[in-house]
């Protein structure tokens, strides 16, 4: 591993400190290096907070002058909640910037590099680009497609059942920690009302990091039977309930008074019409959703082909016909054929097996990175 890669990998490590906190902003870490020594580090802590490169420059102090800056995303060059980072970099006297990938935000996308070069700063891109792309895949996806990144996660027995006898959790401890990290990476969680009624889930991120802000909770509840005294509402946490348009208006007002956002949608093949759901989530500018619902919700998303990533977590158990199948439509998803899902990774977690597939629609985000540009191929 050369020094450039070493420093960028450190920036990626720092960026992970922002998991679950930066939405809709990307995860970014930065290090300032002078004389072969890291003299400043920083990461983006959330919207309105200083960006990673500014945090690192402030930590470096006077040692930033003539130093090199390493980070996983092209520095911004526009005014938003914070001033342009390119100005701060130049004013600090940074002489060289090395980064992983260009920012897909059309306000930046190459303009940040041009601004730095225009100030006489040496710039190099493309270091650890694959890792950087994966870390901010939902951010890239949202900027290029205009819609949220959708993950369907299923914990299953080896024979494809979501339940097994009296077992409440199919996932082992190590796998549960992996799922909580995935929740921290994702802005919202969606489940069906059946899961609420049977499991009374917390749907938090506590196994990844204590005292984290919970994700946005979404519940598919056609008839609005969600309990108005549920702990999420009592704690004033964000809950969005998707129901059908013919629900009782009095019941809707009761839930809205309790603090829920209630969104009526037309009927679709499997409950509410998921195409309208996707439009609503996009309009709310939510970057990513992990769908953890039961068999009915999984069947709906698979049937409509509305997933960008499929995460299958297999427990070393066989349930038999008594268990609940995670796909319940005997016709099979009409869109899904061999080649439609590409295996991204396969991992063992104690005795559990975790498979991650990406939809071919994701196009693998064919990313070719040079010092001049990043070319992202997106197959809609």
XYZ file of C-alpha atoms in Angstrom:
380
model
C 0.000 0.000 0.000
C 1.488 3.340 -1.037
C 1.190 6.451 1.100
C -1.607 7.986 -0.955
C -3.761 4.916 -0.479
C -2.886 4.770 3.218
C -4.010 8.341 3.818
C -7.197 7.940 1.757
C -8.070 4.775 3.683
C -7.661 6.745 6.875
C -10.020 9.363 5.438
C -12.554 6.604 4.708
C -12.268 5.359 8.292
C -12.920 8.861 9.575
C -15.898 9.258 7.234
C -17.603 6.249 8.862
C -17.889 8.243 12.089
C -20.661 10.179 10.382
C -22.837 7.113 9.696
C -26.474 7.846 10.446
C -25.837 11.546 11.028
C -25.129 13.288 7.724
C -28.278 12.673 5.624
C -28.796 13.970 2.981
C -25.116 14.894 2.838
C -22.375 12.388 1.966
C -19.969 10.685 4.358
C -16.592 12.401 4.092
C -13.336 12.143 6.009
C -10.116 14.108 5.478
C -6.508 14.139 6.660
C -3.823 16.798 6.311
C -0.284 15.454 5.810
C 2.923 17.451 6.201
C 6.410 15.973 6.027
C 5.004 12.451 5.879
C 3.046 12.963 9.107
C -0.698 13.334 9.641
C -1.082 16.727 11.287
C -4.851 17.138 11.084
C -7.943 14.941 10.783
C -11.643 15.587 10.432
C -14.969 14.212 9.258
C -18.371 15.659 8.394
C -20.670 15.448 11.412
C -23.954 16.514 9.838
C -25.860 19.147 7.821
C -24.790 22.666 8.695
C -21.605 21.430 10.353
C -18.158 22.150 8.845
C -17.135 19.801 6.061
C -14.417 17.218 6.641
C -11.644 19.121 4.902
C -12.282 22.262 6.961
C -12.283 20.206 10.184
C -8.941 18.653 9.211
C -7.413 22.000 8.227
C -8.481 23.590 11.511
C -6.946 20.661 13.417
C -3.688 21.113 11.484
C -3.465 24.819 12.230
C -0.363 26.513 10.814
C 0.991 23.142 9.672
C -1.602 23.109 6.883
C 0.482 25.610 4.891
C 2.263 23.710 2.117
C 0.706 20.401 3.228
C -1.290 17.821 1.271
C -4.978 17.139 1.866
C -6.457 13.648 1.393
C -10.200 12.981 1.304
C -12.711 10.579 -0.236
C -14.840 13.112 -2.164
C -14.134 16.087 -4.387
C -14.243 19.328 -2.347
C -17.341 21.481 -2.824
C -17.107 24.858 -4.549
C -20.529 26.406 -3.882
C -22.298 28.182 -1.062
C -24.830 26.071 0.809
C -25.192 25.845 4.568
C -21.414 26.313 4.671
C -18.974 28.291 2.481
C -17.094 26.583 -0.401
C -14.418 24.193 0.859
C -12.241 25.098 -2.114
C -11.876 28.609 -0.656
C -10.907 27.248 2.750
C -8.347 24.898 1.201
C -6.705 27.682 -0.775
C -6.728 30.130 2.126
C -5.025 27.547 4.380
C -2.139 27.229 1.911
C -2.738 23.566 1.031
C -0.470 22.753 -1.910
C -1.888 19.389 -3.030
C -5.257 17.642 -2.861
C -5.771 13.898 -3.404
C -9.317 12.525 -3.437
C -11.216 9.367 -4.361
C -14.205 10.303 -6.497
C -15.851 13.292 -8.069
C -18.963 14.639 -6.396
C -22.072 13.646 -8.428
C -23.893 16.793 -7.260
C -24.269 18.876 -10.410
C -23.257 21.991 -8.445
C -19.802 20.445 -7.944
C -19.097 17.611 -10.413
C -15.632 18.607 -11.593
C -16.036 22.276 -10.732
C -14.352 21.747 -7.370
C -11.250 20.373 -9.051
C -11.258 23.216 -11.571
C -11.519 25.791 -8.765
C -8.535 24.287 -6.943
C -6.402 24.113 -10.059
C -7.363 27.672 -10.828
C -5.758 28.636 -7.498
C -2.535 26.787 -8.420
C -3.187 23.700 -6.266
C -2.093 20.283 -7.552
C -5.028 17.846 -7.667
C -5.257 14.068 -8.131
C -8.409 11.923 -8.131
C -9.320 8.252 -8.293
C -7.497 6.831 -5.246
C -9.615 4.083 -3.582
C -12.527 5.090 -5.826
C -14.332 1.739 -5.529
C -14.403 1.894 -1.735
C -15.432 5.543 -1.799
C -18.255 4.817 -4.234
C -19.643 2.039 -2.021
C -19.513 4.216 1.102
C -21.620 6.942 -0.541
C -23.607 4.794 -2.959
C -26.971 6.126 -1.743
C -25.725 9.713 -2.172
C -24.451 8.979 -5.684
C -27.659 7.125 -6.561
C -29.894 9.948 -5.313
C -27.984 12.572 -7.295
C -27.878 10.590 -10.538
C -31.332 9.009 -10.549
C -33.379 11.461 -8.496
C -34.814 8.662 -6.361
C -33.879 6.859 -3.147
C -31.667 3.799 -2.963
C -33.880 0.834 -2.008
C -32.561 -2.190 -0.098
C -34.687 -5.272 0.589
C -33.309 -7.169 3.602
C -34.610 -10.609 4.516
C -33.611 -12.848 7.429
C -34.540 -16.363 6.383
C -34.146 -20.038 7.179
C -32.249 -22.135 4.661
C -35.553 -23.125 3.033
C -36.684 -19.516 2.576
C -38.960 -19.035 5.560
C -39.131 -15.877 7.641
C -40.189 -17.710 10.811
C -38.971 -20.770 12.675
C -40.967 -22.164 15.580
C -40.765 -20.040 18.695
C -37.583 -18.255 17.578
C -38.099 -14.494 17.565
C -34.814 -13.654 15.866
C -33.329 -15.737 13.064
C -30.196 -13.628 12.938
C -27.201 -14.367 15.141
C -25.447 -11.709 17.189
C -22.764 -10.911 14.622
C -25.335 -10.666 11.834
C -27.530 -8.387 13.945
C -24.605 -5.993 14.406
C -24.111 -6.031 10.621
C -27.792 -5.158 10.102
C -27.626 -2.293 12.592
C -24.631 -0.904 10.727
C -26.670 -1.185 7.513
C -29.481 0.730 9.234
C -27.018 3.453 10.187
C -25.929 3.668 6.547
C -29.574 3.971 5.432
C -31.859 6.908 6.170
C -35.208 5.119 6.569
C -36.680 1.683 7.373
C -39.948 0.366 5.910
C -42.042 -2.486 7.326
C -45.609 -3.753 7.155
C -48.220 -3.361 9.890
C -48.101 -7.116 10.451
C -44.501 -6.864 11.633
C -45.498 -4.069 14.022
C -48.392 -6.109 15.443
C -46.477 -9.364 15.884
C -42.893 -8.313 16.676
C -43.291 -4.814 18.227
C -39.894 -3.932 16.736
C -37.593 -1.144 17.915
C -36.037 -0.611 14.460
C -33.136 1.352 15.887
C -29.341 1.319 15.431
C -28.319 0.565 19.021
C -26.028 -2.373 18.167
C -23.995 -0.158 15.844
C -23.631 2.821 18.146
C -25.441 3.875 21.318
C -27.583 7.027 21.471
C -27.937 7.309 17.700
C -30.811 9.187 16.141
C -33.292 6.522 14.965
C -33.979 6.090 11.274
C -37.161 7.402 9.711
C -39.735 4.631 10.257
C -42.186 3.878 7.418
C -45.147 1.546 7.927
C -47.363 0.089 5.192
C -50.761 0.035 6.882
C -53.655 -0.027 4.432
C -56.418 0.320 7.048
C -54.579 2.560 9.580
C -54.456 0.107 12.486
C -51.115 1.428 13.758
C -51.421 2.031 17.536
C -51.385 5.728 18.373
C -49.600 5.033 21.686
C -46.669 3.248 20.034
C -43.328 4.266 21.662
C -42.005 5.869 18.466
C -44.839 8.391 18.515
C -44.603 8.907 22.262
C -40.934 9.884 21.801
C -41.838 12.201 18.894
C -39.698 10.230 16.442
C -40.499 10.496 12.761
C -43.040 7.916 11.594
C -44.647 7.883 8.137
C -47.688 5.644 7.663
C -48.753 4.716 4.136
C -52.419 3.756 3.846
C -55.142 3.518 1.202
C -57.172 6.552 0.165
C -60.451 5.215 1.596
C -59.365 5.125 5.250
C -61.481 6.572 8.047
C -60.686 10.331 8.194
C -61.251 10.385 11.959
C -58.697 7.617 12.439
C -56.267 9.516 10.234
C -56.624 12.673 12.336
C -56.055 10.656 15.539
C -52.743 9.315 14.251
C -51.669 12.704 12.922
C -52.483 14.265 16.294
C -50.312 11.586 17.906
C -47.428 12.720 15.686
C -47.497 10.409 12.674
C -47.310 11.550 9.067
C -50.139 9.793 7.239
C -49.896 9.469 3.457
C -52.888 7.961 1.582
C -51.973 6.206 -1.684
C -53.952 4.460 -4.436
C -54.305 0.697 -4.304
C -51.703 -1.378 -6.137
C -51.243 -5.088 -6.879
C -50.006 -5.753 -3.325
C -51.665 -3.149 -1.067
C -50.687 0.480 -1.594
C -49.281 1.313 -5.011
C -45.508 1.287 -4.538
C -44.914 3.502 -7.557
C -46.733 6.330 -5.773
C -44.866 5.430 -2.571
C -41.560 5.833 -4.410
C -42.670 9.232 -5.717
C -43.558 10.357 -2.204
C -40.230 9.194 -0.731
C -38.395 10.958 -3.556
C -40.371 14.170 -2.952
C -39.434 14.003 0.740
C -35.766 13.869 -0.413
C -35.073 10.739 1.619
C -31.868 9.259 0.231
C -32.302 5.579 1.063
C -34.723 3.022 2.491
C -34.078 -0.455 3.870
C -37.217 -2.593 3.575
C -37.419 -5.063 6.455
C -41.057 -6.044 6.203
C -42.490 -9.555 6.271
C -43.573 -11.806 3.421
C -46.303 -9.538 2.044
C -44.024 -6.500 1.877
C -41.144 -8.539 0.396
C -43.499 -9.983 -2.222
C -44.704 -6.485 -3.154
C -41.200 -5.085 -3.649
C -39.985 -8.138 -5.532
C -43.135 -8.210 -7.640
C -42.720 -4.565 -8.635
C -38.951 -4.824 -9.085
C -38.447 -1.865 -6.754
C -35.108 -2.735 -5.247
C -31.560 -1.743 -5.978
C -29.941 -4.140 -3.512
C -31.104 -7.442 -2.020
C -29.580 -8.568 1.289
C -30.355 -12.198 2.186
C -29.387 -13.375 5.664
C -29.631 -17.161 6.028
C -29.774 -18.822 9.448
C -28.629 -22.478 9.779
C -32.218 -23.637 10.294
C -34.920 -25.425 8.297
C -38.463 -24.309 9.036
C -40.552 -26.479 6.738
C -43.998 -25.675 5.396
C -45.096 -24.212 8.741
C -42.924 -21.145 8.203
C -43.868 -17.950 6.368
C -42.396 -17.770 2.872
C -40.601 -14.569 1.941
C -42.096 -14.648 -1.543
C -45.792 -15.487 -1.680
C -46.844 -15.047 -5.289
C -46.724 -18.366 -7.151
C -46.250 -16.627 -10.501
C -42.823 -15.322 -9.564
C -41.557 -11.756 -10.154
C -42.110 -10.981 -13.829
C -39.060 -8.702 -14.045
C -36.615 -11.116 -12.422
C -34.629 -13.357 -14.742
C -31.123 -14.805 -14.579
C -28.694 -11.940 -14.870
C -31.091 -9.407 -13.327
C -29.345 -9.710 -9.948
C -25.553 -9.669 -9.677
C -23.837 -11.162 -6.633
C -21.871 -8.423 -4.903
C -20.575 -10.288 -1.873
C -20.939 -13.407 0.223
C -19.907 -13.525 3.874
C -20.205 -15.862 6.836
C -21.091 -14.361 10.205
C -20.630 -17.098 12.785
C -22.987 -19.773 11.420
C -25.091 -17.351 9.350
C -24.626 -16.656 5.645
C -25.137 -13.164 4.223
C -25.531 -12.703 0.465
C -25.716 -9.261 -1.135
C -27.064 -8.869 -4.670
C -27.269 -5.677 -6.700
C -29.921 -5.125 -9.332
C -28.623 -4.998 -12.862
C -30.511 -1.710 -13.099
C -27.873 -0.358 -10.775
C -25.485 -0.885 -13.660
C -22.764 -1.702 -11.101
C -22.153 2.051 -11.292
C -19.424 1.322 -13.792
C -17.014 3.935 -12.528
C -13.937 4.754 -14.561
C -11.869 7.294 -12.691
C -8.953 9.297 -14.043
C -7.261 12.399 -12.749
C -9.560 14.440 -14.986
C -13.015 12.979 -14.429
C -15.231 10.228 -13.117
C -17.507 8.612 -15.655
C -20.471 6.961 -13.968
C -22.537 4.733 -16.232
C -26.107 4.580 -14.997
C -28.598 2.163 -16.542
C -32.056 3.385 -15.641
